[in-house]
Coordinates of C-alpha atoms and ligand atoms in Angstrom, one line a residue:
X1 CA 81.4 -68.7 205.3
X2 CA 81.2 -67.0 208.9
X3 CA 80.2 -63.7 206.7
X4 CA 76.9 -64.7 205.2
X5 CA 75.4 -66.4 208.4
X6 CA 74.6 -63.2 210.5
X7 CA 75.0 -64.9 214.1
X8 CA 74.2 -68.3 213.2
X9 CA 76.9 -71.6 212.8
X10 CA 76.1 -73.7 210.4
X11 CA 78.2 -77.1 208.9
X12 CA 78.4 -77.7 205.3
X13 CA 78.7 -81.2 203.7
X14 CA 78.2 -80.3 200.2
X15 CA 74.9 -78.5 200.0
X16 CA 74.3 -79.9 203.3
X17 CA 74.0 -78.1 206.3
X18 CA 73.8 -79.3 209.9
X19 CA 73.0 -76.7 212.4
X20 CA 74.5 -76.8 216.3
X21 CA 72.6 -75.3 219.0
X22 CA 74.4 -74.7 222.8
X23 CA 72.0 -76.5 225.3
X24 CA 71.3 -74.3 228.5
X25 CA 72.9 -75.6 231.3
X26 CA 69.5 -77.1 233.3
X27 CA 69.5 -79.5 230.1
X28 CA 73.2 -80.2 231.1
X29 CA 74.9 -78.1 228.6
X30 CA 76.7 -79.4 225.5
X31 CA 75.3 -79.0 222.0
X32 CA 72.4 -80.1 219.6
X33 CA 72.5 -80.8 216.2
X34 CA 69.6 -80.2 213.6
X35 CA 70.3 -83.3 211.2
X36 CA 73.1 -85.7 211.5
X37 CA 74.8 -84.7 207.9
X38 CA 75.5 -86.9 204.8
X39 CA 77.7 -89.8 204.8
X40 CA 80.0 -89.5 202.0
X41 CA 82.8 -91.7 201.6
X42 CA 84.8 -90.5 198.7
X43 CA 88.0 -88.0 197.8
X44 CA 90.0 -86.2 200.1
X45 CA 89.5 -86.1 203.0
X46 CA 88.2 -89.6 202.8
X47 CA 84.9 -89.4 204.8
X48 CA 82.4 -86.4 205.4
X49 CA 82.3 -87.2 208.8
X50 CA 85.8 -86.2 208.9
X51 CA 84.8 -83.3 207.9
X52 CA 82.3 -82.7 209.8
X53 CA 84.1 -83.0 213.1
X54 CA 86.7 -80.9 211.9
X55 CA 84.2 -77.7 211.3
X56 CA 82.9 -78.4 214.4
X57 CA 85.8 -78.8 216.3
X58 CA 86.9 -75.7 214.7
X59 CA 83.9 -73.9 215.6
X60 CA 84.5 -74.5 219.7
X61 CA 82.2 -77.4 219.3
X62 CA 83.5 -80.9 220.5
X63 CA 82.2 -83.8 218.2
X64 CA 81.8 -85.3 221.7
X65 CA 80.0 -82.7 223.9
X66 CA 77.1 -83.5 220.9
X67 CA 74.5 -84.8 223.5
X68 CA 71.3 -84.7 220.8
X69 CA 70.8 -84.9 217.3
X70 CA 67.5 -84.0 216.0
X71 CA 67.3 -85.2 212.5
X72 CA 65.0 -83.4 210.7
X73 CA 63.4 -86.4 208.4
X74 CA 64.5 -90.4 207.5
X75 CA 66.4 -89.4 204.3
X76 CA 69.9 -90.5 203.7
X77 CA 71.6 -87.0 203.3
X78 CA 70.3 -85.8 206.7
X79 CA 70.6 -88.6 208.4
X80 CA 73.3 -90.8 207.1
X81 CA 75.8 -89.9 209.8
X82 CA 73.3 -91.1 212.7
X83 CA 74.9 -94.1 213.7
X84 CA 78.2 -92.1 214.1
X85 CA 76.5 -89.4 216.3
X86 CA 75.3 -92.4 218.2
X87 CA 78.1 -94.6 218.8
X88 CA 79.5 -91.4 220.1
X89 CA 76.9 -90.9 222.8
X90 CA 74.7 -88.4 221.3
X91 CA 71.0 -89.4 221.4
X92 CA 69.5 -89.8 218.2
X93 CA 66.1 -87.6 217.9
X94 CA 63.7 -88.2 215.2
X95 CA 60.2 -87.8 214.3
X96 CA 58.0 -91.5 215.5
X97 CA 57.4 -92.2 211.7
X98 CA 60.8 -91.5 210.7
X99 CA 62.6 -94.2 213.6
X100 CA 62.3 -97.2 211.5
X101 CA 63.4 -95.6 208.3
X102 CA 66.6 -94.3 210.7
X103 CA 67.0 -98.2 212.4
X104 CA 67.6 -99.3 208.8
X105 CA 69.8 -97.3 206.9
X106 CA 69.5 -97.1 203.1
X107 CA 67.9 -100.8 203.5
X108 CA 64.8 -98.5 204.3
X109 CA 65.1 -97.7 200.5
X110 CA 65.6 -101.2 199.6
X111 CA 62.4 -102.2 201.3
X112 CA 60.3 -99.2 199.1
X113 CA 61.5 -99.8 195.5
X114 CA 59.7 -102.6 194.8
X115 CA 56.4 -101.3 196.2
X116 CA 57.1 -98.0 194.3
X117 CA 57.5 -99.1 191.0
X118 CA 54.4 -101.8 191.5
X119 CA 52.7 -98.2 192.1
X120 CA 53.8 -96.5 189.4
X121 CA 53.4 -99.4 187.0
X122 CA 49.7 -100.0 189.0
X123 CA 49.5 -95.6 187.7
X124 CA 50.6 -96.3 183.9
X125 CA 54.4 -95.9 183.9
X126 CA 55.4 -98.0 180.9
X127 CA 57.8 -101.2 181.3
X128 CA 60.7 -99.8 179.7
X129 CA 60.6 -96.4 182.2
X130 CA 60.1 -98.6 185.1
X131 CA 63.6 -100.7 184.6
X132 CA 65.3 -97.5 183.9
X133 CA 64.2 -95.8 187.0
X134 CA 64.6 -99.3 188.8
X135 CA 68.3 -99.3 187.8
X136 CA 68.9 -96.1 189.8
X137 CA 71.1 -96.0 192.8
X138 CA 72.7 -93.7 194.9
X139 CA 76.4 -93.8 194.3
X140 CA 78.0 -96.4 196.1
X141 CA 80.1 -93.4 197.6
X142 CA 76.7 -92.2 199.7
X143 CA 76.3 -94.5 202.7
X144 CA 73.3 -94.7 205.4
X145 CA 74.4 -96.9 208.5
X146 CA 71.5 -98.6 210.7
X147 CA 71.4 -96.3 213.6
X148 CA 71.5 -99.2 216.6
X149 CA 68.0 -98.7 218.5
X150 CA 69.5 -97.9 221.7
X151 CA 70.6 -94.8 220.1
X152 CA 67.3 -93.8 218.7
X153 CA 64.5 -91.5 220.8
X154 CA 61.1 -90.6 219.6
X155 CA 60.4 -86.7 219.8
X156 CA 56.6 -86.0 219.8
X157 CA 55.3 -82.7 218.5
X158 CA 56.0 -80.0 220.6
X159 CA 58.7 -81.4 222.8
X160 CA 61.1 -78.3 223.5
X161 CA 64.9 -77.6 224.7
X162 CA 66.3 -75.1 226.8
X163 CA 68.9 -72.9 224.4
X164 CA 71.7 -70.5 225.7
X165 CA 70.0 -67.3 226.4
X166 CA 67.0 -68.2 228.0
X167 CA 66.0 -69.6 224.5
X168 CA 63.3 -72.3 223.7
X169 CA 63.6 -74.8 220.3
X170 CA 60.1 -76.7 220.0
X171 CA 60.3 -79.3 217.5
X172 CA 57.3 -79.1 215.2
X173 CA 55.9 -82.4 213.5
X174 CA 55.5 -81.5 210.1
X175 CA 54.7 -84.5 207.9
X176 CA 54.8 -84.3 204.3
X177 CA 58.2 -83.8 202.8
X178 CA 58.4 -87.6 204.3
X179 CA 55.9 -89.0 206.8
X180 CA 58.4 -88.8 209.9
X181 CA 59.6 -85.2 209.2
X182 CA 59.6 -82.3 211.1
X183 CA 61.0 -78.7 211.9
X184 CA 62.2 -76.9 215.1
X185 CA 61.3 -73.4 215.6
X186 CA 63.1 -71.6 218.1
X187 CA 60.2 -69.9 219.9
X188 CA 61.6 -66.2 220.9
X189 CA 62.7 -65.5 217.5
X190 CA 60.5 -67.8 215.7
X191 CA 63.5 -68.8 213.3
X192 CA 63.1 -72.2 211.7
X193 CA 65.4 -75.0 211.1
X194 CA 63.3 -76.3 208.2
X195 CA 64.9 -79.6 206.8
X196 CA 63.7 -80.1 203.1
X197 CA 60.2 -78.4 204.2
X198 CA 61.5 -75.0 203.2
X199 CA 64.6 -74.5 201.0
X200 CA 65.6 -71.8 198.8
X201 CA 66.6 -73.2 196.0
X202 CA 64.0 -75.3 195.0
X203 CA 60.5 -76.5 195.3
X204 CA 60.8 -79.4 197.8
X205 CA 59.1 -82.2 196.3
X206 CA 56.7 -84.7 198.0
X207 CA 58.0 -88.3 197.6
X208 CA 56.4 -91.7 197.4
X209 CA 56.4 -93.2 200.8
X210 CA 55.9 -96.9 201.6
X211 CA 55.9 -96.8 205.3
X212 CA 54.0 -99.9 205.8
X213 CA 56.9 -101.9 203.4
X214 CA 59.8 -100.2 205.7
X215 CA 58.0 -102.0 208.2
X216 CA 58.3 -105.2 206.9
X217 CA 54.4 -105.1 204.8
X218 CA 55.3 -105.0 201.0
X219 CA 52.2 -105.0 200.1
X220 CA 50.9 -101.9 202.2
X221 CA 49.9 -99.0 200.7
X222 CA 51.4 -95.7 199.5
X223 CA 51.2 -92.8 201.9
X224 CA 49.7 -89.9 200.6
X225 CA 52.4 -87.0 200.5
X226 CA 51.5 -84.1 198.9
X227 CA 48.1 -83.3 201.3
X228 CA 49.9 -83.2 204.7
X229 CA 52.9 -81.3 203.3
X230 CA 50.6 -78.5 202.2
X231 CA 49.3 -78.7 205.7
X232 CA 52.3 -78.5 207.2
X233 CA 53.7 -75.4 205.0
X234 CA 49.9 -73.3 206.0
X235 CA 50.5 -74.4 209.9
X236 CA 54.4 -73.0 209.5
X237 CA 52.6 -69.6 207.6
X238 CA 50.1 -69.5 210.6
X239 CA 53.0 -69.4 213.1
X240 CA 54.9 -66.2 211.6
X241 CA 58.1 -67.2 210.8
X242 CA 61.0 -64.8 210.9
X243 CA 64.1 -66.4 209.2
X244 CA 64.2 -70.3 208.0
X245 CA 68.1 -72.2 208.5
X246 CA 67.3 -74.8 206.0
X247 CA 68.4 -78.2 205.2
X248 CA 70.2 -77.2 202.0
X249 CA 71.6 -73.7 200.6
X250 CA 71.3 -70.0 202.1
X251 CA 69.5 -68.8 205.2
X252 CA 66.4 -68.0 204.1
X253 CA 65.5 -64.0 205.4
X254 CA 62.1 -63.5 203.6
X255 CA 60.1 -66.8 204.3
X256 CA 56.7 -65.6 203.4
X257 CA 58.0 -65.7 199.5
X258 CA 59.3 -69.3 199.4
X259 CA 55.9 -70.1 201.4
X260 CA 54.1 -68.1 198.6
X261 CA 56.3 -69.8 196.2
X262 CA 55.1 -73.3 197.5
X263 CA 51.8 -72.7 197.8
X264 CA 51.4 -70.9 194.0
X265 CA 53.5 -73.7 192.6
X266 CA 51.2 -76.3 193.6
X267 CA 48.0 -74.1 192.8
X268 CA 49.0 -73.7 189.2
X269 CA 50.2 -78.0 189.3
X270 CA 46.5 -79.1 190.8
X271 CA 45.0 -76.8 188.0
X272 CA 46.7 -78.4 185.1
X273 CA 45.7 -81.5 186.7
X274 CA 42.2 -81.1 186.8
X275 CA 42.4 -79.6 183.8
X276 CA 44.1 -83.1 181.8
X277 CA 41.5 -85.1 183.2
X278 CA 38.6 -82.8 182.2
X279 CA 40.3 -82.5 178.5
X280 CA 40.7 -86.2 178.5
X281 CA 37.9 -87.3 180.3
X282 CA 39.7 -90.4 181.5
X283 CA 43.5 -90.6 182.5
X284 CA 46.3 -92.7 183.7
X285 CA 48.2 -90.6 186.1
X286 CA 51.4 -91.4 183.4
X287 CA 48.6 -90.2 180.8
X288 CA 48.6 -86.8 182.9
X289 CA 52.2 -86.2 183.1
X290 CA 52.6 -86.9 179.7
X291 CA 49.8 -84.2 179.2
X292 CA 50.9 -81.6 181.2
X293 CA 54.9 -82.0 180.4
X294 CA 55.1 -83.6 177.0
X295 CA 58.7 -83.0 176.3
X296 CA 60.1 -84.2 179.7
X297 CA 63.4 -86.5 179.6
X298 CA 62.8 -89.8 181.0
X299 CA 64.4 -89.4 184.3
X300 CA 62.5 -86.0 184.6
X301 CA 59.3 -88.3 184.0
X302 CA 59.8 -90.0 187.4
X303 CA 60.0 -87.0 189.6
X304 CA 56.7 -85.8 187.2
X305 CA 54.9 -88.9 188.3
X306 CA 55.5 -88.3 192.0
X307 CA 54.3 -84.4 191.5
X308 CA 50.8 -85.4 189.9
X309 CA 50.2 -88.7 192.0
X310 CA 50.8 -85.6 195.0
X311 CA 48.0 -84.2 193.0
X312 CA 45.9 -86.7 192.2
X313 CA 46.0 -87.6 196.4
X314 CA 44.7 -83.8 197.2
X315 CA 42.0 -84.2 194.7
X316 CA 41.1 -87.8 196.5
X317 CA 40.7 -86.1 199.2
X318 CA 38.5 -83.0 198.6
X319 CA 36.1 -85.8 196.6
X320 CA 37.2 -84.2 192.8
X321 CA 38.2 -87.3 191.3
X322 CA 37.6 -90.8 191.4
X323 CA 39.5 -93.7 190.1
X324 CA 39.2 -97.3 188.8
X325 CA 40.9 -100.4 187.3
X326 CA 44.2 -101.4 186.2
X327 CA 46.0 -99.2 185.6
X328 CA 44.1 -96.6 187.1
X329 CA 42.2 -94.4 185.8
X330 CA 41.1 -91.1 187.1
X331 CA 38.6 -88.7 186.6
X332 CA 36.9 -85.8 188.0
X333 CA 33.6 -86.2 189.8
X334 CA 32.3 -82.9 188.7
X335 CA 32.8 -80.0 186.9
X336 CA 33.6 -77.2 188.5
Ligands
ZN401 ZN1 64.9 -84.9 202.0

């Protein structure tokens, strides 16, 4: 492992990583995490926080000289193991939007699946999709603990740690991926510990997020995804990124071509959605996704959905489309 990581430690869970970083001394020494790692309870050895604390320990880090753990965004795989981090006396670091999500565990999910598929049966999704995606659950093996609140700590854009060597981490919000997420770029070398904001395997996906229903509000609305992630991916171009330590896979050593990557991806996806509703005049954003990816499986369907509701938001916004009834129907306000 040691081989491919140039000078970096790095834990893997799976195709998880979690990232340690020595504190300098004037923050009182001892280590911080970026993300808490997944909580997977299956096999042998029984518990992936066993494993965890046994890379670390093995790396010179002791599980309990972890004084912070910035987690990088209020999903279950970086975040799971939380609560353990916290009962040990590590303070728990997330973004403000991403605290409640991390105060409720995988019940944070609970409290969005009914809101989601009212929104995607509000969009077009037919009945017999909607109980198949509805059926869907992590494996029971996957577990998200309630990180108790005393644990917990809000870290505001641009709050920043003193690393070994002189060095400086500044946490970044960067909303999108989810609405609490962020990154943490470590200033002198402007290398990035990207989360799900940047991986190399993949085009990270924008989600649909029911903030307003993890709160306690089922009835409040879906936050728009897809616009402040591609905000969020130009503002990480802008700041001239060397090398990215992502969330899942290989470090990343050319970062302007999976930020070129993002950015064409979603280019060529907004075209083919303006194009569907110009061809059809009218459209359902189901009708789209049917359009534009007419041989999909169902399950692939779902993920579709999310992708052209993300577009459908970024078109909202620029004032290209408009939409009415039930289900809703979009179309574009001009022609372009
Ligand atoms: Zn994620």
């Amino acid at each position: 492992m040691a081989a491919t990581l140039s000078d970096r430690t790095r834990f893997v869970l799976g195709d998880n990583n979690v990232w340690p970083l020595r504190l300098d001394a004037s923050e009182g020494g001892g280590w911080l995490l970026v993300d808490a790692g997944a909580d997977y309870r299956a096999g042998d050895p029984a518990s992936w926080w066993d494993v965890l604390a046994e890379q670390a320990r093995a790396a010179g880090v002791r599980p309990e000289d972890v004084r912070a753990v910035l987690v990088t965004h209020e999903h279950f795989d970086h975040a799971g193991l939380s609560a353990r981090w916290g009962a040990l006396g590590a303070r728990v670091l997330a973004g403000p939007a991403a605290l409640p999500s991390l105060a409720l565990g995988f019940e944070a999910y609970e409290r969005q699946r009914r809101p989601r598929m009212a929104d995607l049966e509000r969009h077009g999704a037919p009945a017999d999709l909607l109980a198949l995606w509805a059926s869907r659950r992590p494996t029971a093996a996957w577990q998200w603990d309630a990180c108790p609140e005393d644990a917990l700590d809000a870290v505001e854009d641009g709050t920043t740690f003193c690393l070994d060597e002189g060095r400086t981490l500044r946490v970044v919000a960067a909303p999108g991926h989810t609405p609490g997420n962020l990154v943490a770029l470590i200033e002198d070398t402007r290398e990035l510990f990207s989360g799900d904001t940047v991986i190399p395997t993949t085009i990270p996906t924008p989600g649909l997020h029911f903030p307003g229903a993890v709160a306690g509000d089922p009835e409040a609305p879906r936050w728009p995804s897809l616009p402040p992630f591609l905000r969020s991916i130009a503002a990480i171009r802008r700041r001239g990124v060397t090398r990215v330590f992502p969330g899942h896979g290989y470090i990343i050593e050319t970062p302007a071509v999976y930020l070129d990557r993002f950015e064409a991806h979603h280019a060529r996806r907004g075209a083919k959605v303006r194009a569907a509703l110009a061809e059809a005049g009218e459209a359902t954003a189901y009708d789209v996704v049917r359009t534009i990816f007419p041989r999909l499986t169902e399950h692939r369907v779902f993920q579709a959905m999310t992708e052209v509701l993300g577009h459908l938001d970024l078109l909202a916004e620029r004032g290209e489309v408009e939409c009415r009834g039930l289900p809703v129907r979009w179309r574009l306000t001009s022609d372009r």
